[in-house]
Amino acid sequence: MAVKKYVYSFEESYGLGKEILGGKGAGLAEMSHIGVPVPEGFTITTDACTLYYESGKKLPDFLINQIFENIKGIEKKSGKKFGGDKNPLLVSVRSGARVSMPGMMDTILNLGMNDVVCAAIAKETGNERFALDNYRRFILMFTNIAKGHPRDVMDKMLNTLKEENGYKLDTEVTVEQLRNLVTRYKEYYRNTFGEDFPADPKVQLLEAVAAVFRSWDNERANVYRMMNNIPYSWGTAVNVQTMVFGNKGETSGTGVAFSRDPGTGENVLSAEYLPNAQGEDVVAGIRTPLHIDELDRRMPEVYKQFVGIVELLEKHYRDMQDMEFTVEDGKLYFLQTRNGKRTPAAALKIACDLVDEGLINEKEAVLRIDPFSFDKLLLPDFDKDDLAKLKPIAVGLAAGPGASTGKLAFSAEEAERRHNAGEKVILVRSETSPEDIVGMVAAQGILTTRGGMTSHAAVVARGMGKCCVCGCSEAVIDEEKRTLTVGSKVYTDKDVLSLDGSTGRIYEGAIRTVDPDLTSGYFGRLMGWVDKYRVLGVRTNADTPRDARQAKEFGAEGIGLCRTEHMFFAKDRIFSMRKMILADKAEDREKALAEIEPMQQADFESLYETMLPFNVTVRLLDPPLHEFLPQEESFIVELADALGISVEKIKDRIEGLHEVNPMMGHRGCRLAVTYPEIAKMQTSAIIKAALNVSKKTGTMVRPEIMVPLVLEAKELKYIKDIICETADKLIADSGLDMQYEVGTMIEIPRACLLADEIAKEAEFFSFGTNDLTQMAFGFSRDDAGVFLPDYYKAKILEEDPFKTLDERGVGKLVETAVKLGRSTNPNLHIGVCGETGGDAKSIEFYHNAGLDYVSCSPFRVPVARLAAAQANIKKPR
C-alpha cells in the first residue's frame, strides 16, 4: 500500500490550499507558480503535524524519508550539498499555520551550519565574517527553539562584548570576536545539555521540524488560538527553504512590505528595508529599518522589480498583501506573502476601494471583513502611542468592549454617588449581581476578580457597550478595607486604573482615549451591502430606552429579549417588590404588585415607542426571588423598619427562599405557576403599554410575551391561559384590534426533545443558549471559569461553550427543536437571545439551522448583521 504523501515541493504543491499547506506554504506555492522569484523549498503538511502528535511527538520513519527525498530535490536544482564542504546548502525552517498567527510560533534560520560548512562558506564568499555571523545566529536560534532554552544568556554574551568595546551595532563585531563567540556559544550548549552541539545537518533538521510542530502547542500559540477562535485540530505546516542572505554586504538586505497602509487602508506602499541584515533583525528590532525609498536609492533596478511584484501579488490575490523579501548580492527574492493584518477601519476602506477598482464584488467585500474585530469600530479606544509606553499590571478576561479610565469604587452605591458628583469611576467587585446594576450603569468600566465571559458582569456590560474585565484572578479585593491588591501593590478609591476591554489588560493611571471615526462613509456603505445579502433578522437584548435607541441606531430590527427583572431593582420599585415577596397572602402580593404595575407599564411604553415599527419581546420574571431581597444586615434592618415587621421575619423569609442550586430551582415559569398574580400584573403592564402607544402613535404595536424556562407543554398552556385571559379582556375593553403573541424560551434540554408538543401552545421559540448550554453540559457558567482553562489545556474543549455555540452537543438540541417545533407548527418563528446570538461563528450555525433571527447586545448588532450576511453568502437559503 502506498504511503500517504506528507511533503511537497513548492512546484508540486500548487493548488493544494491552506488547509494542507498552511498559509505560508500555500503562498510560496502560488508565488512559484506565477513566476515570483522564491528560494527553492518544500512544505511538510498540516497533516504531518497531526501525525507527529498522534505518534507521541515523534517523526515516523516514512515521514523522515519524505523530508530527505525533498532535500535531495533542492540539492539537485541548486547544485548545493546539504552539509557539504563545497557549495554547502543552508535552509530555513519556518512554521506556517492555516491562518496568520504572527510571532506565535517558531523559525530557525541558517540550518545546516557546522564547522566544516562555516569554513566552506567563508572560503567561497571570501567573507569569513559573514559565515561566522550566520553560525552564531544559528547556534542561538537552535538552542532557543529546538531545545527550548531561553536565549538571554547567549544574548548577554553578545551585548556584553559590544558594551566592552563600545559597539552599537552587531556589524561592528570583528571576525576574531565572532570566532570566539561561536566557541563560547558551543561551550555553553555543551555545559547546559551535557552533549556537543549537533554537527550533523540531518539531525539539526529533524530536531528543528519537531520543534516547529511543538510550537503549535506552546503557551502563546494556545492563547492566541483561544482569542481568535482558531481550532487546535488545524495544526501547522513546516516550510523548509533554501537560505538567501540579506547580510552578505551592502548590496544585500531584507525587508517587510504591505501593499497598502495597514493602519488607514490608503492605497500607498508601506514598506521598510534594512541593508546588510537578516529577516530576524527587522522583526526583533535590533536595528531601525529604513524607508523603502532607501532601496530605490541604493539599487533602483531591484526597487523597480520589487514594486512590480508587489502590484502583481495584490492583483493576483485581490487583497492587500503582507510580504517578506530579501536581496542577496543584488538579486531579489520573496520569502512570504499573505493577506495582511489590518485595523478594522482599514479593512472597511480596503474592501470598498477594491470594489471600486473592480478587483472584487460586493459579496466578496462583505466576506473580507473580520466579524471578530468589527465591533471595535464602534467604541473609544486607548491612544496607541500612549499604550505602547505602558505595561499592564494584570490581565483578566476581555469581557466588555472599549476602553475606560477612572478611580476605584467598591460598591454599586458608591459608584452611583460618585458618578452623580461628577467623578469617573471603575466599579470593582469580586463579582456582580443584579443589585449592582445602578453602579454598573454609573461606572466607566467594570472589573471583577471572579466570573467568566457569560457572568452577570460580562453579559450586562456587553449589553450596555460598557468596558469590562472579568475573572482577574491576579487581583484581590478586600471589601472591608476597600482595597484592590495586585502583587505587592495596594490600590484604594483614590487610585486611577485603566481597563482595556478588548484585551483584558489593566493599567495603572489614566490613558488618553480616542473616539472611532464612523463618518468616512465606508461603514455605512459596507453595511448597506451587508443588509442586501442577509436573510437572518437581527434584534437586540435591551431593557432600557437608552439601550434600545443605541441598538436601533446600529440597525437592530426589534427587541428579542427584554429582561423585566432589571426594572425591579430601581430605587422607586425595589421596596414594593420586596413587600410582594414578603407577603403571606395573595391579596397582599397583589397590592404590592399594583404599586409596581404602572412603573412597569411606563417602562414598556418607552421601549415600544423607541423601537417602532419593530416588535418587542418581553420575558416574564425569570430570576429566583431571593435575588431581590437584601443580604447585608444594615439593609435588612432598614427594610424591617420600613415594613413595620421584625428583622427575624425577614431573615426567616430569606432563609426560606434559600436554594441549594437556585439557577435550577424556583425561577422562570415556575414562579408564575406558584404566584400567578406576577404573570397577571406583567401581562397587564405589557398590554396596557402596547395599547397606549398604539393609540398615541397610530402604529399598531404587536407585543410578544415570552415565558422563560418551560419544560413541558402543559406548563406553558397553564401560564398562557393566565396571559390570554388578562390580555384578551384588556384588548376587548380598549376597542382596538391589537394582536399579540405568546411564546417561550427554549433553554432546557427536555424542552428541545418535546418541542413538537410545546410548539402547539407557542407562536414563537427563542433559544436561551446561556441556560441551555449549562444544563446540557452540567456545569454552571459562573463556576466553569475555574476549570475550563484546564479543559482547553488538555484539549478536551477548544472553545468556551458559553461564548461560541457547542455545535456537536447543544447545536444538535437546537436543530432537533427547530425540526420538531415546525413539524407541528409550520408558522412558528424562531430566534435566539443568548450570548451566542452575537457570536459570528454561532450565527453561521443559526443561519444554516433555519432560525428567523438572532438577538444580541446593542454593540454586537453590527457584528451580527455582518455575520448573518456572510453566512448567507456562503450558503444562501
Tab-separated table of N, CA and C in Angstrom, residues 164-262:
chain	number	residue	atom	x	y	z
A	164	GLU	N	31.598	46.296	26.092
A	164	GLU	CA	33.023	46.393	26.457
A	164	GLU	C	33.859	47.065	25.374
A	165	ASN	N	33.425	46.943	24.132
A	165	ASN	CA	34.189	47.512	23.017
A	165	ASN	C	33.573	48.787	22.450
A	166	GLY	N	32.486	49.242	23.085
A	166	GLY	CA	31.858	50.477	22.643
A	166	GLY	C	31.141	50.353	21.310
A	167	TYR	N	30.695	49.126	20.962
A	167	TYR	CA	29.994	48.915	19.697
A	167	TYR	C	28.500	49.214	19.888
A	168	LYS	N	27.894	49.790	18.862
A	168	LYS	CA	26.452	49.992	18.871
A	168	LYS	C	25.739	48.959	18.010
A	169	LEU	N	26.393	48.518	16.948
A	169	LEU	CA	25.786	47.588	16.006
A	169	LEU	C	26.482	46.234	16.027
A	170	ASP	N	25.715	45.174	15.717
A	170	ASP	CA	26.297	43.835	15.611
A	170	ASP	C	27.375	43.801	14.530
A	171	THR	N	27.187	44.605	13.501
A	171	THR	CA	28.118	44.584	12.354
A	171	THR	C	29.508	45.102	12.722
A	172	GLU	N	29.649	45.732	13.881
A	172	GLU	CA	30.953	46.249	14.304
A	172	GLU	C	31.818	45.169	14.969
A	173	VAL	N	31.191	44.050	15.352
A	173	VAL	CA	31.942	42.967	15.995
A	173	VAL	C	32.928	42.377	14.988
A	174	THR	N	34.183	42.185	15.406
A	174	THR	CA	35.226	41.735	14.481
A	174	THR	C	35.137	40.230	14.209
A	175	VAL	N	35.873	39.790	13.185
A	175	VAL	CA	35.909	38.370	12.826
A	175	VAL	C	36.436	37.532	13.990
A	176	GLU	N	37.525	37.980	14.604
A	176	GLU	CA	38.114	37.243	15.718
A	176	GLU	C	37.135	37.147	16.878
A	177	GLN	N	36.436	38.241	17.154
A	177	GLN	CA	35.463	38.234	18.250
A	177	GLN	C	34.283	37.309	17.941
A	178	LEU	N	33.862	37.271	16.683
A	178	LEU	CA	32.789	36.362	16.287
A	178	LEU	C	33.223	34.906	16.435
A	179	ARG	N	34.499	34.622	16.057
A	179	ARG	CA	35.019	33.260	16.171
A	179	ARG	C	34.986	32.811	17.634
A	180	ASN	N	35.418	33.709	18.517
A	180	ASN	CA	35.408	33.400	19.953
A	180	ASN	C	33.982	33.234	20.481
A	181	LEU	N	33.063	34.055	19.943
A	181	LEU	CA	31.667	33.988	20.376
A	181	LEU	C	31.039	32.646	19.990
A	182	VAL	N	31.335	32.161	18.773
A	182	VAL	CA	30.842	30.854	18.335
A	182	VAL	C	31.354	29.759	19.272
A	183	THR	N	32.632	29.835	19.632
A	183	THR	CA	33.213	28.839	20.551
A	183	THR	C	32.522	28.896	21.905
A	184	ARG	N	32.286	30.095	22.416
A	184	ARG	CA	31.628	30.247	23.724
A	184	ARG	C	30.187	29.741	23.680
A	185	TYR	N	29.473	30.012	22.565
A	185	TYR	CA	28.104	29.513	22.410
A	185	TYR	C	28.086	27.980	22.484
A	186	LYS	N	29.029	27.339	21.779
A	186	LYS	CA	29.054	25.872	21.760
A	186	LYS	C	29.426	25.309	23.136
A	187	GLU	N	30.322	26.005	23.826
A	187	GLU	CA	30.679	25.572	25.188
A	187	GLU	C	29.472	25.678	26.116
A	188	TYR	N	28.738	26.761	25.994
A	188	TYR	CA	27.534	26.948	26.815
A	188	TYR	C	26.515	25.845	26.516
A	189	TYR	N	26.350	25.513	25.234
A	189	TYR	CA	25.422	24.444	24.843
A	189	TYR	C	25.841	23.121	25.504
A	190	ARG	N	27.168	22.808	25.433
A	190	ARG	CA	27.681	21.554	25.997
A	190	ARG	C	27.460	21.521	27.506
A	191	ASN	N	27.720	22.632	28.186
A	191	ASN	CA	27.560	22.691	29.640
A	191	ASN	C	26.087	22.601	30.054
A	192	THR	N	25.211	23.122	29.193
A	192	THR	CA	23.780	23.139	29.518
A	192	THR	C	23.126	21.782	29.289
A	193	PHE	N	23.468	21.139	28.165
A	193	PHE	CA	22.761	19.916	27.767
A	193	PHE	C	23.596	18.640	27.925
A	194	GLY	N	24.881	18.781	28.303
A	194	GLY	CA	25.720	17.610	28.511
A	194	GLY	C	26.066	16.875	27.240
A	195	GLU	N	26.010	17.566	26.104
A	195	GLU	CA	26.368	16.966	24.809
A	195	GLU	C	26.859	18.065	23.878
A	196	ASP	N	27.614	17.658	22.857
A	196	ASP	CA	28.123	18.632	21.904
A	196	ASP	C	26.988	19.169	21.037
A	197	PHE	N	27.177	20.401	20.553
A	197	PHE	CA	26.210	20.967	19.619
A	197	PHE	C	26.174	20.072	18.380
A	198	PRO	N	24.981	19.682	17.883
A	198	PRO	CA	24.916	18.720	16.768
A	198	PRO	C	25.551	19.268	15.487
A	199	ALA	N	26.505	18.516	14.955
A	199	ALA	CA	27.197	18.933	13.727
A	199	ALA	C	26.536	18.351	12.484
A	200	ASP	N	25.738	17.294	12.646
A	200	ASP	CA	25.112	16.631	11.501
A	200	ASP	C	23.867	17.421	11.077
A	201	PRO	N	23.854	17.982	9.862
A	201	PRO	CA	22.704	18.775	9.411
A	201	PRO	C	21.393	17.998	9.414
A	202	LYS	N	21.461	16.685	9.194
A	202	LYS	CA	20.228	15.892	9.197
A	202	LYS	C	19.607	15.859	10.594
A	203	VAL	N	20.451	15.710	11.602
A	203	VAL	CA	19.960	15.747	12.991
A	203	VAL	C	19.373	17.125	13.292
A	204	GLN	N	20.089	18.153	12.868
A	204	GLN	CA	19.606	19.519	13.073
A	204	GLN	C	18.216	19.706	12.465
A	205	LEU	N	18.038	19.238	11.228
A	205	LEU	CA	16.785	19.445	10.505
A	205	LEU	C	15.622	18.740	11.198
A	206	LEU	N	15.819	17.494	11.593
A	206	LEU	CA	14.733	16.753	12.234
A	206	LEU	C	14.346	17.369	13.582
A	207	GLU	N	15.345	17.827	14.315
A	207	GLU	CA	15.043	18.480	15.602
A	207	GLU	C	14.294	19.793	15.372
A	208	ALA	N	14.678	20.506	14.306
A	208	ALA	CA	14.024	21.786	14.008
A	208	ALA	C	12.575	21.573	13.575
A	209	VAL	N	12.322	20.581	12.730
A	209	VAL	CA	10.956	20.286	12.286
A	209	VAL	C	10.086	19.920	13.493
A	210	ALA	N	10.602	19.060	14.367
A	210	ALA	CA	9.862	18.676	15.570
A	210	ALA	C	9.589	19.893	16.454
A	211	ALA	N	10.560	20.799	16.526
A	211	ALA	CA	10.399	21.996	17.355
A	211	ALA	C	9.279	22.887	16.822
A	212	VAL	N	9.179	23.024	15.495
A	212	VAL	CA	8.112	23.842	14.915
A	212	VAL	C	6.748	23.195	15.194
A	213	PHE	N	6.670	21.867	15.043
A	213	PHE	CA	5.422	21.186	15.383
A	213	PHE	C	5.074	21.405	16.854
A	214	ARG	N	6.072	21.335	17.740
A	214	ARG	CA	5.818	21.554	19.178
A	214	ARG	C	5.332	22.973	19.438
A	215	SER	N	5.818	23.917	18.647
A	215	SER	CA	5.435	25.316	18.880
A	215	SER	C	3.951	25.560	18.632
A	216	TRP	N	3.305	24.653	17.880
A	216	TRP	CA	1.849	24.757	17.696
A	216	TRP	C	1.131	24.637	19.035
A	217	ASP	N	1.765	23.982	19.990
A	217	ASP	CA	1.147	23.736	21.290
A	217	ASP	C	1.801	24.551	22.398
A	218	ASN	N	2.587	25.588	22.020
A	218	ASN	CA	3.199	26.382	23.082
A	218	ASN	C	2.166	27.333	23.687
A	219	GLU	N	2.514	27.920	24.811
A	219	GLU	CA	1.540	28.705	25.570
A	219	GLU	C	1.019	29.894	24.780
A	220	ARG	N	1.944	30.627	24.125
A	220	ARG	CA	1.489	31.825	23.419
A	220	ARG	C	0.606	31.468	22.225
A	221	ALA	N	0.903	30.338	21.548
A	221	ALA	CA	0.065	29.907	20.430
A	221	ALA	C	-1.316	29.487	20.919
A	222	ASN	N	-1.373	28.805	22.052
A	222	ASN	CA	-2.659	28.381	22.612
A	222	ASN	C	-3.513	29.580	22.996
A	223	VAL	N	-2.889	30.577	23.608
A	223	VAL	CA	-3.622	31.790	23.996
A	223	VAL	C	-4.146	32.504	22.751
A	224	TYR	N	-3.286	32.631	21.740
A	224	TYR	CA	-3.676	33.327	20.500
A	224	TYR	C	-4.848	32.594	19.827
A	225	ARG	N	-4.775	31.257	19.813
A	225	ARG	CA	-5.861	30.489	19.192
A	225	ARG	C	-7.177	30.702	19.919
A	226	MET	N	-7.122	30.695	21.251
A	226	MET	CA	-8.346	30.912	22.027
A	226	MET	C	-8.930	32.293	21.738
A	227	MET	N	-8.071	33.291	21.660
A	227	MET	CA	-8.525	34.662	21.416
A	227	MET	C	-9.132	34.827	20.028
A	228	ASN	N	-8.637	34.053	19.065
A	228	ASN	CA	-9.024	34.241	17.672
A	228	ASN	C	-9.827	33.081	17.091
A	229	ASN	N	-10.322	32.204	17.978
A	229	ASN	CA	-11.194	31.104	17.554
A	229	ASN	C	-10.560	30.224	16.478
A	230	ILE	N	-9.289	29.884	16.670
A	230	ILE	CA	-8.575	29.011	15.737
A	230	ILE	C	-8.529	27.607	16.343
A	231	PRO	N	-9.100	26.610	15.685
A	231	PRO	CA	-9.134	25.258	16.269
A	231	PRO	C	-7.744	24.654	16.430
A	232	TYR	N	-7.538	23.967	17.528
A	232	TYR	CA	-6.272	23.271	17.772
A	232	TYR	C	-6.048	22.180	16.732
A	233	SER	N	-7.138	21.583	16.269
A	233	SER	CA	-7.040	20.446	15.346
A	233	SER	C	-6.444	20.816	13.991
A	234	TRP	N	-6.369	22.106	13.664
A	234	TRP	CA	-5.828	22.509	12.362
A	234	TRP	C	-4.347	22.157	12.223
A	235	GLY	N	-3.580	22.318	13.277
A	235	GLY	CA	-2.139	22.060	13.198
A	235	GLY	C	-1.414	23.108	12.356
A	236	THR	N	-0.097	22.973	12.288
A	236	THR	CA	0.718	23.880	11.475
A	236	THR	C	1.518	23.085	10.466
A	237	ALA	N	1.790	23.717	9.336
A	237	ALA	CA	2.721	23.141	8.366
A	237	ALA	C	4.126	23.630	8.704
A	238	VAL	N	5.141	23.024	8.076
A	238	VAL	CA	6.530	23.466	8.219
A	238	VAL	C	7.093	23.704	6.818
A	239	ASN	N	7.719	24.858	6.630
A	239	ASN	CA	8.319	25.184	5.344
A	239	ASN	C	9.840	25.155	5.460
A	240	VAL	N	10.478	24.327	4.628
A	240	VAL	CA	11.937	24.226	4.584
A	240	VAL	C	12.380	24.856	3.272
A	241	GLN	N	13.236	25.856	3.370
A	241	GLN	CA	13.531	26.682	2.200
A	241	GLN	C	15.018	27.029	2.140
A	242	THR	N	15.562	27.030	0.931
A	242	THR	CA	16.957	27.422	0.741
A	242	THR	C	17.199	28.808	1.318
A	243	MET	N	18.247	28.948	2.108
A	243	MET	CA	18.571	30.256	2.684
A	243	MET	C	19.057	31.206	1.600
A	244	VAL	N	18.520	32.420	1.638
A	244	VAL	CA	19.117	33.531	0.900
A	244	VAL	C	19.514	34.553	1.946
A	245	PHE	N	20.602	35.255	1.689
A	245	PHE	CA	21.238	36.034	2.753
A	245	PHE	C	21.176	37.529	2.472
A	246	GLY	N	20.498	38.209	3.386
A	246	GLY	CA	20.459	39.663	3.294
A	246	GLY	C	21.613	40.316	4.021
A	247	ASN	N	22.451	39.496	4.657
A	247	ASN	CA	23.550	40.048	5.457
A	247	ASN	C	24.913	39.773	4.808
A	248	LYS	N	24.938	39.721	3.457
A	248	LYS	CA	26.197	39.442	2.750
A	248	LYS	C	27.031	40.699	2.512
A	249	GLY	N	26.383	41.855	2.625
A	249	GLY	CA	27.110	43.097	2.364
A	249	GLY	C	26.159	44.206	1.965
A	250	GLU	N	26.690	45.267	1.413
A	250	GLU	CA	25.880	46.454	1.141
A	250	GLU	C	24.920	46.280	-0.031
A	251	THR	N	25.112	45.272	-0.891
A	251	THR	CA	24.149	45.016	-1.972
A	251	THR	C	23.161	43.925	-1.565
A	252	SER	N	23.086	43.682	-0.273
A	252	SER	CA	22.129	42.719	0.267
A	252	SER	C	21.290	43.420	1.344
A	253	GLY	N	20.145	42.811	1.649
A	253	GLY	CA	19.299	43.400	2.680
A	253	GLY	C	18.012	42.624	2.801
A	254	THR	N	17.168	43.067	3.699
A	254	THR	CA	15.913	42.366	3.947
A	254	THR	C	14.840	43.372	4.324
A	255	GLY	N	13.576	42.985	4.154
A	255	GLY	CA	12.515	43.937	4.471
A	255	GLY	C	11.148	43.296	4.564
A	256	VAL	N	10.209	44.126	5.004
A	256	VAL	CA	8.800	43.735	5.129
A	256	VAL	C	7.978	44.803	4.430
A	257	ALA	N	6.944	44.377	3.694
A	257	ALA	CA	6.152	45.336	2.935
A	257	ALA	C	4.664	45.016	3.025
A	258	PHE	N	3.853	46.066	3.033
A	258	PHE	CA	2.403	45.958	2.883
A	258	PHE	C	2.021	46.705	1.615
A	259	SER	N	1.183	46.075	0.798
A	259	SER	CA	0.829	46.717	-0.471
A	259	SER	C	-0.051	47.937	-0.271
A	260	ARG	N	-0.693	48.050	0.878
A	260	ARG	CA	-1.450	49.241	1.276
A	260	ARG	C	-1.187	49.504	2.753
A	261	ASP	N	-1.498	50.705	3.200
A	261	ASP	CA	-1.257	51.059	4.598
A	261	ASP	C	-2.180	50.234	5.500
A	262	PRO	N	-1.627	49.372	6.363
A	262	PRO	CA	-2.481	48.502	7.192
A	262	PRO	C	-3.205	49.255	8.299
